[in-house]
Amino acid sequence: MDADPVVREYPDATWADDGPTRGVEGVVESGHVLAFPHLAFALEPEERRFLDPRWTDGKAKNVSLRWPAGELRGAAGAAADLGALRRMIVRYAEQSEAFALRLFPHYRGKLRRGNTSFRPVDVAGRARSWRQDDTRLHVDAFPSNPMQGTRLLRVFCNVNPSGEARRWRVGEPFEAHARRYLGAIGRPWPGSAALLAGLGITKRRRTEYDHVMLQLHDRAKADAEFQRASPQHAVAFAPGTTWVCYSDQVLHAAMGGQHMLEQTLLIDVESLARPETSPLRTLERLLNRPLRY
Ligand code: SIN
Ligand code: FE
């Protein structure tokens, strides 16, 4: 089997500042997944009970914290239990953010904390439409939450207690992926961005960048031949593994697994070490026009 060209492994066994890996902005920005097979998120003995889908409210597939207030969403249970669950997720938010700033010192003062999510529901059991089906390869893009070029850096950790890996597929480089569909993607309808925002369908204006990213997301998921035959590798992240990638750039699919924590970190394109590697700049180069508005 070929060596996986996307995943790079590192030996770190601590979240703290004295761990060995730092200054790897170029690796993550060029579309790699940084994997840390010896970097577990330690649960307290009394937190192990949270590794159970019964803590979700049944509507949301995840439990999440919304920052800056850090309010708990998608969870159900007694107040004391939910307080303890929240403290566990807050600890993950703090450790993973500090870790990202060690890995990527260039981002200091620029990284913003996005949602933190805890995913105790089995990937296999998450019933959904084709558009929400994350077992299909995709780049992250959201219908209601336009990023306007802001990057999505994510820190994942498998906390499964019974040995089960989080199984992903990773796919082709972003530029190759964009070239695959760009010719078929039209411009948004004139006035549509203002209309979607005015109706509250989007949280802010869906720029042409967001339009193209959502089209890439949807076309990839709807394309059975792409899913079957495009260049791809299976990756298994064992329990105790942490991994980091730009999920708006790395083609990924979650094929199986249960019990994961994920921290989203946001950063503007201009604050990257190499802004030209971003999806925004890549698409602008391929289309030869600005996409910000
Ligand atoms: C995704 O971002 O597509 C899902 C990742 C996961 O749940 O492992
Ligand atoms: Fe995704």
PDB file of C-alpha atoms and ligand atoms in Angstrom:
ATOM      1  CA  MET A   1       0.000   0.000   0.000  1.00  0.00           C
ATOM      2  CA  ASP A   2       1.214   3.587  -0.726  1.00  0.00           C
ATOM      3  CA  ALA A   3       2.355   5.751   2.141  1.00  0.00           C
ATOM      4  CA  ASP A   4      -0.389   8.246   2.937  1.00  0.00           C
ATOM      5  CA  PRO A   5       0.661  11.570   1.378  1.00  0.00           C
ATOM      6  CA  VAL A   6      -1.760  13.585   3.518  1.00  0.00           C
ATOM      7  CA  VAL A   7      -1.131  12.478   7.122  1.00  0.00           C
ATOM      8  CA  ARG A   8       2.107  13.417   8.946  1.00  0.00           C
ATOM      9  CA  GLU A   9       2.825  11.823  12.324  1.00  0.00           C
ATOM     10  CA  TYR A  10       4.508  13.510  15.293  1.00  0.00           C
ATOM     11  CA  PRO A  11       5.727  12.005  18.593  1.00  0.00           C
ATOM     12  CA  ASP A  12       4.291  14.545  21.092  1.00  0.00           C
ATOM     13  CA  ALA A  13       2.980  12.998  24.303  1.00  0.00           C
ATOM     14  CA  THR A  14       2.086  16.248  26.101  1.00  0.00           C
ATOM     15  CA  TRP A  15      -0.294  19.149  25.414  1.00  0.00           C
ATOM     16  CA  ALA A  16       2.008  21.478  27.345  1.00  0.00           C
ATOM     17  CA  ASP A  17       4.363  24.058  25.890  1.00  0.00           C
ATOM     18  CA  ASP A  18       7.482  21.950  26.319  1.00  0.00           C
ATOM     19  CA  GLY A  19       6.398  19.304  23.785  1.00  0.00           C
ATOM     20  CA  PRO A  20       8.692  18.768  20.788  1.00  0.00           C
ATOM     21  CA  THR A  21       6.636  19.971  17.792  1.00  0.00           C
ATOM     22  CA  ARG A  22       6.372  23.685  16.958  1.00  0.00           C
ATOM     23  CA  GLY A  23       6.563  25.951  13.939  1.00  0.00           C
ATOM     24  CA  VAL A  24       4.655  23.599  11.630  1.00  0.00           C
ATOM     25  CA  GLU A  25       2.388  26.242  10.031  1.00  0.00           C
ATOM     26  CA  GLY A  26       3.752  25.299   6.601  1.00  0.00           C
ATOM     27  CA  VAL A  27       2.765  21.653   7.038  1.00  0.00           C
ATOM     28  CA  VAL A  28      -0.846  22.285   8.049  1.00  0.00           C
ATOM     29  CA  GLU A  29      -1.320  25.131   5.536  1.00  0.00           C
ATOM     30  CA  SER A  30      -0.132  22.944   2.672  1.00  0.00           C
ATOM     31  CA  GLY A  31      -3.074  20.606   3.293  1.00  0.00           C
ATOM     32  CA  HIS A  32      -1.700  17.950   5.617  1.00  0.00           C
ATOM     33  CA  VAL A  33      -3.316  16.295   8.590  1.00  0.00           C
ATOM     34  CA  LEU A  34      -0.946  16.423  11.575  1.00  0.00           C
ATOM     35  CA  ALA A  35      -1.450  13.273  13.652  1.00  0.00           C
ATOM     36  CA  PHE A  36      -0.262  12.784  17.242  1.00  0.00           C
ATOM     37  CA  PRO A  37      -0.775   9.091  18.093  1.00  0.00           C
ATOM     38  CA  HIS A  38       0.554   9.536  21.660  1.00  0.00           C
ATOM     39  CA  LEU A  39      -1.451  12.606  22.614  1.00  0.00           C
ATOM     40  CA  ALA A  40      -4.494  11.455  24.583  1.00  0.00           C
ATOM     41  CA  PHE A  41      -7.023  13.738  26.250  1.00  0.00           C
ATOM     42  CA  ALA A  42      -7.173  12.451  29.827  1.00  0.00           C
ATOM     43  CA  LEU A  43     -10.645  11.937  31.287  1.00  0.00           C
ATOM     44  CA  GLU A  44     -11.164  11.929  35.047  1.00  0.00           C
ATOM     45  CA  PRO A  45     -12.612   8.604  36.273  1.00  0.00           C
ATOM     46  CA  GLU A  46     -15.960  10.312  36.999  1.00  0.00           C
ATOM     47  CA  GLU A  47     -16.028  11.743  33.455  1.00  0.00           C
ATOM     48  CA  ARG A  48     -16.037   8.310  31.788  1.00  0.00           C
ATOM     49  CA  ARG A  49     -19.813   8.157  32.236  1.00  0.00           C
ATOM     50  CA  PHE A  50     -20.094  10.953  29.667  1.00  0.00           C
ATOM     51  CA  LEU A  51     -18.942   8.542  26.940  1.00  0.00           C
ATOM     52  CA  ASP A  52     -22.554   7.691  26.197  1.00  0.00           C
ATOM     53  CA  PRO A  53     -24.950   9.088  23.573  1.00  0.00           C
ATOM     54  CA  ARG A  54     -27.661   9.524  26.230  1.00  0.00           C
ATOM     55  CA  TRP A  55     -26.113  12.912  27.128  1.00  0.00           C
ATOM     56  CA  THR A  56     -27.200  14.357  23.773  1.00  0.00           C
ATOM     57  CA  ASP A  57     -30.640  15.922  23.622  1.00  0.00           C
ATOM     58  CA  GLY A  58     -31.670  13.609  20.753  1.00  0.00           C
ATOM     59  CA  LYS A  59     -32.010  16.472  18.267  1.00  0.00           C
ATOM     60  CA  ALA A  60     -28.364  17.531  17.949  1.00  0.00           C
ATOM     61  CA  LYS A  61     -25.809  14.921  16.893  1.00  0.00           C
ATOM     62  CA  ASN A  62     -23.174  16.625  19.074  1.00  0.00           C
ATOM     63  CA  VAL A  63     -22.907  18.352  22.403  1.00  0.00           C
ATOM     64  CA  SER A  64     -21.205  21.698  21.891  1.00  0.00           C
ATOM     65  CA  LEU A  65     -19.917  24.791  23.625  1.00  0.00           C
ATOM     66  CA  ARG A  66     -20.533  28.176  21.993  1.00  0.00           C
ATOM     67  CA  TRP A  67     -17.927  30.813  22.728  1.00  0.00           C
ATOM     68  CA  PRO A  68     -17.247  33.485  24.009  1.00  0.00           C
ATOM     69  CA  ALA A  69     -19.763  32.619  26.766  1.00  0.00           C
ATOM     70  CA  GLY A  70     -19.115  28.878  26.572  1.00  0.00           C
ATOM     71  CA  GLU A  71     -22.771  27.901  26.810  1.00  0.00           C
ATOM     72  CA  LEU A  72     -23.595  24.222  26.533  1.00  0.00           C
ATOM     73  CA  ARG A  73     -25.811  23.180  23.584  1.00  0.00           C
ATOM     74  CA  GLY A  74     -27.354  19.899  22.539  1.00  0.00           C
ATOM     75  CA  ALA A  75     -27.039  18.194  25.931  1.00  0.00           C
ATOM     76  CA  ALA A  76     -29.716  16.754  28.226  1.00  0.00           C
ATOM     77  CA  GLY A  77     -29.439  15.788  31.894  1.00  0.00           C
ATOM     78  CA  ALA A  78     -29.496  17.082  35.474  1.00  0.00           C
ATOM     79  CA  ALA A  79     -27.868  20.446  36.120  1.00  0.00           C
ATOM     80  CA  ALA A  80     -25.004  19.050  38.232  1.00  0.00           C
ATOM     81  CA  ASP A  81     -24.159  16.463  35.554  1.00  0.00           C
ATOM     82  CA  LEU A  82     -24.290  19.030  32.781  1.00  0.00           C
ATOM     83  CA  GLY A  83     -21.963  21.267  34.797  1.00  0.00           C
ATOM     84  CA  ALA A  84     -19.430  18.449  35.023  1.00  0.00           C
ATOM     85  CA  LEU A  85     -19.849  17.642  31.315  1.00  0.00           C
ATOM     86  CA  ARG A  86     -19.284  21.286  30.474  1.00  0.00           C
ATOM     87  CA  ARG A  87     -16.092  21.407  32.580  1.00  0.00           C
ATOM     88  CA  MET A  88     -14.700  18.436  30.658  1.00  0.00           C
ATOM     89  CA  ILE A  89     -15.351  20.119  27.301  1.00  0.00           C
ATOM     90  CA  VAL A  90     -13.953  23.465  28.546  1.00  0.00           C
ATOM     91  CA  ARG A  91     -10.748  21.654  29.523  1.00  0.00           C
ATOM     92  CA  TYR A  92     -10.488  20.266  26.005  1.00  0.00           C
ATOM     93  CA  ALA A  93     -11.062  23.744  24.547  1.00  0.00           C
ATOM     94  CA  GLU A  94      -8.265  25.219  26.656  1.00  0.00           C
ATOM     95  CA  GLN A  95      -5.761  22.393  26.081  1.00  0.00           C
ATOM     96  CA  SER A  96      -6.352  22.153  22.348  1.00  0.00           C
ATOM     97  CA  GLU A  97      -6.159  25.923  21.838  1.00  0.00           C
ATOM     98  CA  ALA A  98      -2.889  26.197  23.811  1.00  0.00           C
ATOM     99  CA  PHE A  99      -1.550  23.248  21.827  1.00  0.00           C
ATOM    100  CA  ALA A 100      -2.429  24.908  18.499  1.00  0.00           C
ATOM    101  CA  LEU A 101      -0.561  28.047  19.583  1.00  0.00           C
ATOM    102  CA  ARG A 102       2.523  25.955  20.322  1.00  0.00           C
ATOM    103  CA  LEU A 103       2.310  24.182  16.958  1.00  0.00           C
ATOM    104  CA  PHE A 104       1.619  27.437  15.111  1.00  0.00           C
ATOM    105  CA  PRO A 105       3.329  30.348  16.930  1.00  0.00           C
ATOM    106  CA  HIS A 106       2.736  32.551  13.876  1.00  0.00           C
ATOM    107  CA  TYR A 107      -0.984  32.500  14.771  1.00  0.00           C
ATOM    108  CA  ARG A 108      -0.489  33.985  18.272  1.00  0.00           C
ATOM    109  CA  GLY A 109      -2.970  36.822  18.813  1.00  0.00           C
ATOM    110  CA  LYS A 110      -4.814  35.922  15.569  1.00  0.00           C
ATOM    111  CA  LEU A 111      -6.550  32.652  16.370  1.00  0.00           C
ATOM    112  CA  ARG A 112     -10.169  32.908  17.529  1.00  0.00           C
ATOM    113  CA  ARG A 113     -11.948  30.159  19.431  1.00  0.00           C
ATOM    114  CA  GLY A 114     -14.883  28.655  17.554  1.00  0.00           C
ATOM    115  CA  ASN A 115     -17.263  25.976  18.839  1.00  0.00           C
ATOM    116  CA  THR A 116     -16.022  23.013  20.849  1.00  0.00           C
ATOM    117  CA  SER A 117     -17.876  19.782  20.199  1.00  0.00           C
ATOM    118  CA  PHE A 118     -18.172  16.448  21.955  1.00  0.00           C
ATOM    119  CA  ARG A 119     -19.443  13.635  19.730  1.00  0.00           C
ATOM    120  CA  PRO A 120     -20.586  10.607  21.735  1.00  0.00           C
ATOM    121  CA  VAL A 121     -22.866   9.361  18.940  1.00  0.00           C
ATOM    122  CA  ASP A 122     -21.630   6.535  16.686  1.00  0.00           C
ATOM    123  CA  VAL A 123     -20.804   7.831  13.185  1.00  0.00           C
ATOM    124  CA  ALA A 124     -22.709   4.858  11.741  1.00  0.00           C
ATOM    125  CA  GLY A 125     -25.930   5.786  13.550  1.00  0.00           C
ATOM    126  CA  ARG A 126     -26.187   9.430  12.519  1.00  0.00           C
ATOM    127  CA  ALA A 127     -29.144   9.345  10.120  1.00  0.00           C
ATOM    128  CA  ARG A 128     -29.111  12.276   7.740  1.00  0.00           C
ATOM    129  CA  SER A 129     -29.601  13.613   4.230  1.00  0.00           C
ATOM    130  CA  TRP A 130     -26.926  13.236   1.539  1.00  0.00           C
ATOM    131  CA  ARG A 131     -25.895  16.852   2.132  1.00  0.00           C
ATOM    132  CA  GLN A 132     -25.256  16.173   5.831  1.00  0.00           C
ATOM    133  CA  ASP A 133     -23.693  12.768   5.200  1.00  0.00           C
ATOM    134  CA  ASP A 134     -20.113  13.152   6.416  1.00  0.00           C
ATOM    135  CA  THR A 135     -19.232   9.613   5.323  1.00  0.00           C
ATOM    136  CA  ARG A 136     -18.852  11.170   1.860  1.00  0.00           C
ATOM    137  CA  LEU A 137     -15.613  12.994   1.030  1.00  0.00           C
ATOM    138  CA  HIS A 138     -15.998  16.770   1.324  1.00  0.00           C
ATOM    139  CA  VAL A 139     -14.416  20.042   2.363  1.00  0.00           C
ATOM    140  CA  ASP A 140     -16.246  21.749   5.219  1.00  0.00           C
ATOM    141  CA  ALA A 141     -18.699  24.484   4.141  1.00  0.00           C
ATOM    142  CA  PHE A 142     -22.046  25.314   5.769  1.00  0.00           C
ATOM    143  CA  PRO A 143     -25.281  26.589   4.196  1.00  0.00           C
ATOM    144  CA  SER A 144     -26.230  28.858   7.115  1.00  0.00           C
ATOM    145  CA  ASN A 145     -22.773  29.854   8.345  1.00  0.00           C
ATOM    146  CA  PRO A 146     -20.765  31.613   5.605  1.00  0.00           C
ATOM    147  CA  MET A 147     -17.065  31.871   6.520  1.00  0.00           C
ATOM    148  CA  GLN A 148     -16.307  34.743   4.097  1.00  0.00           C
ATOM    149  CA  GLY A 149     -12.776  33.359   3.658  1.00  0.00           C
ATOM    150  CA  THR A 150     -12.046  32.780   7.366  1.00  0.00           C
ATOM    151  CA  ARG A 151     -10.200  29.485   7.810  1.00  0.00           C
ATOM    152  CA  LEU A 152     -11.455  26.473   9.788  1.00  0.00           C
ATOM    153  CA  LEU A 153      -8.607  24.893  11.756  1.00  0.00           C
ATOM    154  CA  ARG A 154      -9.750  21.867  13.731  1.00  0.00           C
ATOM    155  CA  VAL A 155      -8.196  19.865  16.567  1.00  0.00           C
ATOM    156  CA  PHE A 156      -9.760  16.395  16.952  1.00  0.00           C
ATOM    157  CA  CYS A 157      -9.150  13.771  19.634  1.00  0.00           C
ATOM    158  CA  ASN A 158     -10.459  10.215  19.779  1.00  0.00           C
ATOM    159  CA  VAL A 159     -11.539   9.449  23.371  1.00  0.00           C
ATOM    160  CA  ASN A 160     -13.113   6.057  22.662  1.00  0.00           C
ATOM    161  CA  PRO A 161     -12.797   3.842  25.779  1.00  0.00           C
ATOM    162  CA  SER A 162     -12.990   0.445  24.058  1.00  0.00           C
ATOM    163  CA  GLY A 163     -10.250   0.532  21.438  1.00  0.00           C
ATOM    164  CA  GLU A 164     -12.337   1.703  18.494  1.00  0.00           C
ATOM    165  CA  ALA A 165     -10.530   3.931  15.985  1.00  0.00           C
ATOM    166  CA  ARG A 166     -12.072   6.975  14.316  1.00  0.00           C
ATOM    167  CA  ARG A 167     -11.907   5.924  10.690  1.00  0.00           C
ATOM    168  CA  TRP A 168     -11.549   8.613   8.042  1.00  0.00           C
ATOM    169  CA  ARG A 169     -10.867   8.768   4.358  1.00  0.00           C
ATOM    170  CA  VAL A 170      -8.739  11.649   3.114  1.00  0.00           C
ATOM    171  CA  GLY A 171      -8.735  12.689  -0.526  1.00  0.00           C
ATOM    172  CA  GLU A 172      -7.081  14.731  -3.257  1.00  0.00           C
ATOM    173  CA  PRO A 173      -5.323  18.115  -2.773  1.00  0.00           C
ATOM    174  CA  PHE A 174      -7.618  21.154  -2.664  1.00  0.00           C
ATOM    175  CA  GLU A 175      -6.431  22.650  -5.950  1.00  0.00           C
ATOM    176  CA  ALA A 176      -7.019  19.415  -7.867  1.00  0.00           C
ATOM    177  CA  HIS A 177     -10.447  19.198  -6.239  1.00  0.00           C
ATOM    178  CA  ALA A 178     -11.335  22.762  -7.205  1.00  0.00           C
ATOM    179  CA  ARG A 179     -10.270  22.158 -10.809  1.00  0.00           C
ATOM    180  CA  ARG A 180     -12.525  19.073 -10.928  1.00  0.00           C
ATOM    181  CA  TYR A 181     -15.745  21.083 -10.426  1.00  0.00           C
ATOM    182  CA  LEU A 182     -14.963  24.763 -10.975  1.00  0.00           C
ATOM    183  CA  GLY A 183     -15.933  24.768 -14.645  1.00  0.00           C
ATOM    184  CA  ALA A 184     -19.465  23.651 -13.764  1.00  0.00           C
ATOM    185  CA  ILE A 185     -20.060  26.147 -10.950  1.00  0.00           C
ATOM    186  CA  GLY A 186     -21.955  29.265 -11.981  1.00  0.00           C
ATOM    187  CA  ARG A 187     -22.061  32.606 -10.206  1.00  0.00           C
ATOM    188  CA  PRO A 188     -24.625  33.188  -7.459  1.00  0.00           C
ATOM    189  CA  TRP A 189     -27.892  34.849  -8.519  1.00  0.00           C
ATOM    190  CA  PRO A 190     -27.579  38.649  -8.315  1.00  0.00           C
ATOM    191  CA  GLY A 191     -29.069  39.781  -5.010  1.00  0.00           C
ATOM    192  CA  SER A 192     -29.146  36.266  -3.549  1.00  0.00           C
ATOM    193  CA  ALA A 193     -26.587  37.000  -0.799  1.00  0.00           C
ATOM    194  CA  ALA A 194     -28.602  39.980   0.497  1.00  0.00           C
ATOM    195  CA  LEU A 195     -31.833  37.986   0.254  1.00  0.00           C
ATOM    196  CA  LEU A 196     -30.470  34.938   2.156  1.00  0.00           C
ATOM    197  CA  ALA A 197     -29.058  37.185   4.898  1.00  0.00           C
ATOM    198  CA  GLY A 198     -32.246  39.307   5.000  1.00  0.00           C
ATOM    199  CA  LEU A 199     -34.420  36.216   5.453  1.00  0.00           C
ATOM    200  CA  GLY A 200     -32.119  34.927   8.183  1.00  0.00           C
ATOM    201  CA  ILE A 201     -31.224  31.816   6.162  1.00  0.00           C
ATOM    202  CA  THR A 202     -27.555  32.766   6.470  1.00  0.00           C
ATOM    203  CA  LYS A 203     -25.982  34.330   9.580  1.00  0.00           C
ATOM    204  CA  ARG A 204     -24.096  36.830   7.407  1.00  0.00           C
ATOM    205  CA  ARG A 205     -23.627  37.453   3.689  1.00  0.00           C
ATOM    206  CA  ARG A 206     -22.872  34.375   1.615  1.00  0.00           C
ATOM    207  CA  THR A 207     -19.973  35.754  -0.436  1.00  0.00           C
ATOM    208  CA  GLU A 208     -19.008  34.288  -3.790  1.00  0.00           C
ATOM    209  CA  TYR A 209     -16.246  32.447  -1.905  1.00  0.00           C
ATOM    210  CA  ASP A 210     -18.927  30.781   0.271  1.00  0.00           C
ATOM    211  CA  HIS A 211     -21.027  30.040  -2.788  1.00  0.00           C
ATOM    212  CA  VAL A 212     -18.130  28.231  -4.481  1.00  0.00           C
ATOM    213  CA  MET A 213     -17.135  26.340  -1.300  1.00  0.00           C
ATOM    214  CA  LEU A 214     -20.724  25.180  -0.738  1.00  0.00           C
ATOM    215  CA  GLN A 215     -20.933  24.073  -4.374  1.00  0.00           C
ATOM    216  CA  LEU A 216     -17.693  22.076  -3.971  1.00  0.00           C
ATOM    217  CA  HIS A 217     -19.090  20.508  -0.799  1.00  0.00           C
ATOM    218  CA  ASP A 218     -22.420  19.602  -2.418  1.00  0.00           C
ATOM    219  CA  ARG A 219     -21.076  18.465  -5.795  1.00  0.00           C
ATOM    220  CA  ALA A 220     -18.490  16.202  -4.168  1.00  0.00           C
ATOM    221  CA  LYS A 221     -21.061  14.593  -1.871  1.00  0.00           C
ATOM    222  CA  ALA A 222     -23.543  14.110  -4.725  1.00  0.00           C
ATOM    223  CA  ASP A 223     -20.957  12.560  -7.077  1.00  0.00           C
ATOM    224  CA  ALA A 224     -20.942   8.795  -6.517  1.00  0.00           C
ATOM    225  CA  GLU A 225     -18.165   8.240  -9.069  1.00  0.00           C
ATOM    226  CA  PHE A 226     -15.965  10.821  -7.320  1.00  0.00           C
ATOM    227  CA  GLN A 227     -16.630   9.152  -3.971  1.00  0.00           C
ATOM    228  CA  ARG A 228     -15.732   5.744  -5.347  1.00  0.00           C
ATOM    229  CA  ALA A 229     -12.841   6.406  -7.678  1.00  0.00           C
ATOM    230  CA  SER A 230     -11.054   9.652  -6.746  1.00  0.00           C
ATOM    231  CA  PRO A 231      -7.571   9.452  -5.144  1.00  0.00           C
ATOM    232  CA  GLN A 232      -8.037   8.645  -1.472  1.00  0.00           C
ATOM    233  CA  HIS A 233      -6.588   6.890   1.570  1.00  0.00           C
ATOM    234  CA  ALA A 234      -8.181   5.264   4.581  1.00  0.00           C
ATOM    235  CA  VAL A 235      -6.831   6.519   7.905  1.00  0.00           C
ATOM    236  CA  ALA A 236      -7.513   5.057  11.358  1.00  0.00           C
ATOM    237  CA  PHE A 237      -7.038   7.381  14.328  1.00  0.00           C
ATOM    238  CA  ALA A 238      -6.729   5.064  17.327  1.00  0.00           C
ATOM    239  CA  PRO A 239      -8.039   6.084  20.752  1.00  0.00           C
ATOM    240  CA  GLY A 240      -5.526   8.444  22.359  1.00  0.00           C
ATOM    241  CA  THR A 241      -4.739  10.085  19.015  1.00  0.00           C
ATOM    242  CA  THR A 242      -5.080  13.827  18.406  1.00  0.00           C
ATOM    243  CA  TRP A 243      -5.090  15.203  14.868  1.00  0.00           C
ATOM    244  CA  VAL A 244      -5.139  18.701  13.403  1.00  0.00           C
ATOM    245  CA  CYS A 245      -6.073  19.968   9.943  1.00  0.00           C
ATOM    246  CA  TYR A 246      -7.726  22.737   7.978  1.00  0.00           C
ATOM    247  CA  SER A 247     -11.069  21.046   7.319  1.00  0.00           C
ATOM    248  CA  ASP A 248     -12.012  23.647   4.677  1.00  0.00           C
ATOM    249  CA  GLN A 249      -9.027  22.410   2.644  1.00  0.00           C
ATOM    250  CA  VAL A 250      -8.468  18.710   3.386  1.00  0.00           C
ATOM    251  CA  LEU A 251     -10.940  16.381   1.637  1.00  0.00           C
ATOM    252  CA  HIS A 252     -12.219  14.169   4.452  1.00  0.00           C
ATOM    253  CA  ALA A 253     -14.946  11.680   5.328  1.00  0.00           C
ATOM    254  CA  ALA A 254     -15.755  10.090   8.701  1.00  0.00           C
ATOM    255  CA  MET A 255     -16.425   6.391   8.070  1.00  0.00           C
ATOM    256  CA  GLY A 256     -16.779   5.120  11.624  1.00  0.00           C
ATOM    257  CA  GLY A 257     -16.048   5.585  15.275  1.00  0.00           C
ATOM    258  CA  GLN A 258     -17.615   6.962  18.438  1.00  0.00           C
ATOM    259  CA  HIS A 259     -16.592   9.414  21.158  1.00  0.00           C
ATOM    260  CA  MET A 260     -14.516  12.293  19.883  1.00  0.00           C
ATOM    261  CA  LEU A 261     -13.775  15.851  20.940  1.00  0.00           C
ATOM    262  CA  GLU A 262     -13.236  18.606  18.410  1.00  0.00           C
ATOM    263  CA  GLN A 263     -12.149  22.228  18.750  1.00  0.00           C
ATOM    264  CA  THR A 264     -12.680  24.666  15.875  1.00  0.00           C
ATOM    265  CA  LEU A 265     -10.255  27.593  15.648  1.00  0.00           C
ATOM    266  CA  LEU A 266     -10.790  30.491  13.263  1.00  0.00           C
ATOM    267  CA  ILE A 267      -8.162  32.595  11.535  1.00  0.00           C
ATOM    268  CA  ASP A 268      -8.233  35.181   8.766  1.00  0.00           C
ATOM    269  CA  VAL A 269      -6.494  34.365   5.497  1.00  0.00           C
ATOM    270  CA  GLU A 270      -4.170  37.371   5.914  1.00  0.00           C
ATOM    271  CA  SER A 271      -2.897  35.964   9.217  1.00  0.00           C
ATOM    272  CA  LEU A 272      -1.669  32.677   7.723  1.00  0.00           C
ATOM    273  CA  ALA A 273       2.063  32.118   7.288  1.00  0.00           C
ATOM    274  CA  ARG A 274       1.367  31.562   3.566  1.00  0.00           C
ATOM    275  CA  PRO A 275      -2.009  33.085   2.600  1.00  0.00           C
ATOM    276  CA  GLU A 276      -1.563  31.924  -1.005  1.00  0.00           C
ATOM    277  CA  THR A 277      -2.150  28.302   0.114  1.00  0.00           C
ATOM    278  CA  SER A 278      -5.696  29.080   1.350  1.00  0.00           C
ATOM    279  CA  PRO A 279      -8.845  27.924  -0.469  1.00  0.00           C
ATOM    280  CA  LEU A 280      -9.812  31.592  -1.002  1.00  0.00           C
ATOM    281  CA  ARG A 281      -6.569  32.524  -2.742  1.00  0.00           C
ATOM    282  CA  THR A 282      -6.425  29.232  -4.638  1.00  0.00           C
ATOM    283  CA  LEU A 283      -9.935  29.754  -6.027  1.00  0.00           C
ATOM    284  CA  GLU A 284      -9.218  33.402  -6.849  1.00  0.00           C
ATOM    285  CA  ARG A 285      -6.106  32.358  -8.752  1.00  0.00           C
ATOM    286  CA  LEU A 286      -7.967  29.658 -10.698  1.00  0.00           C
ATOM    287  CA  LEU A 287     -10.875  31.988 -11.541  1.00  0.00           C
ATOM    288  CA  ASN A 288      -8.700  35.062 -11.982  1.00  0.00           C
ATOM    289  CA  ARG A 289     -11.020  37.337 -10.002  1.00  0.00           C
ATOM    290  CA  PRO A 290     -11.689  38.304  -6.385  1.00  0.00           C
ATOM    291  CA  LEU A 291     -14.302  36.205  -4.549  1.00  0.00           C
ATOM    292  CA  ARG A 292     -14.643  38.070  -1.307  1.00  0.00           C
ATOM    293  CA  TYR A 293     -17.876  39.895  -2.050  1.00  0.00           C
TER     294      TYR A 293
HETATM  295  C1  SIN B   1     -16.522  15.859   9.508  1.00  0.00           C
HETATM  296  O1  SIN B   1     -16.013  16.948   9.811  1.00  0.00           O
HETATM  297  O2  SIN B   1     -16.879  15.666   8.369  1.00  0.00           O
HETATM  298  C2  SIN B   1     -16.758  14.792  10.558  1.00  0.00           C
HETATM  299  C3  SIN B   1     -15.528  14.444  11.293  1.00  0.00           C
HETATM  300  C4  SIN B   1     -15.775  13.357  12.317  1.00  0.00           C
HETATM  301  O3  SIN B   1     -16.873  13.334  12.914  1.00  0.00           O
HETATM  302  O4  SIN B   1     -14.877  12.537  12.526  1.00  0.00           O
HETATM  303 FE    FE B   2     -16.406  17.699   7.598  1.00  0.00          FE
END
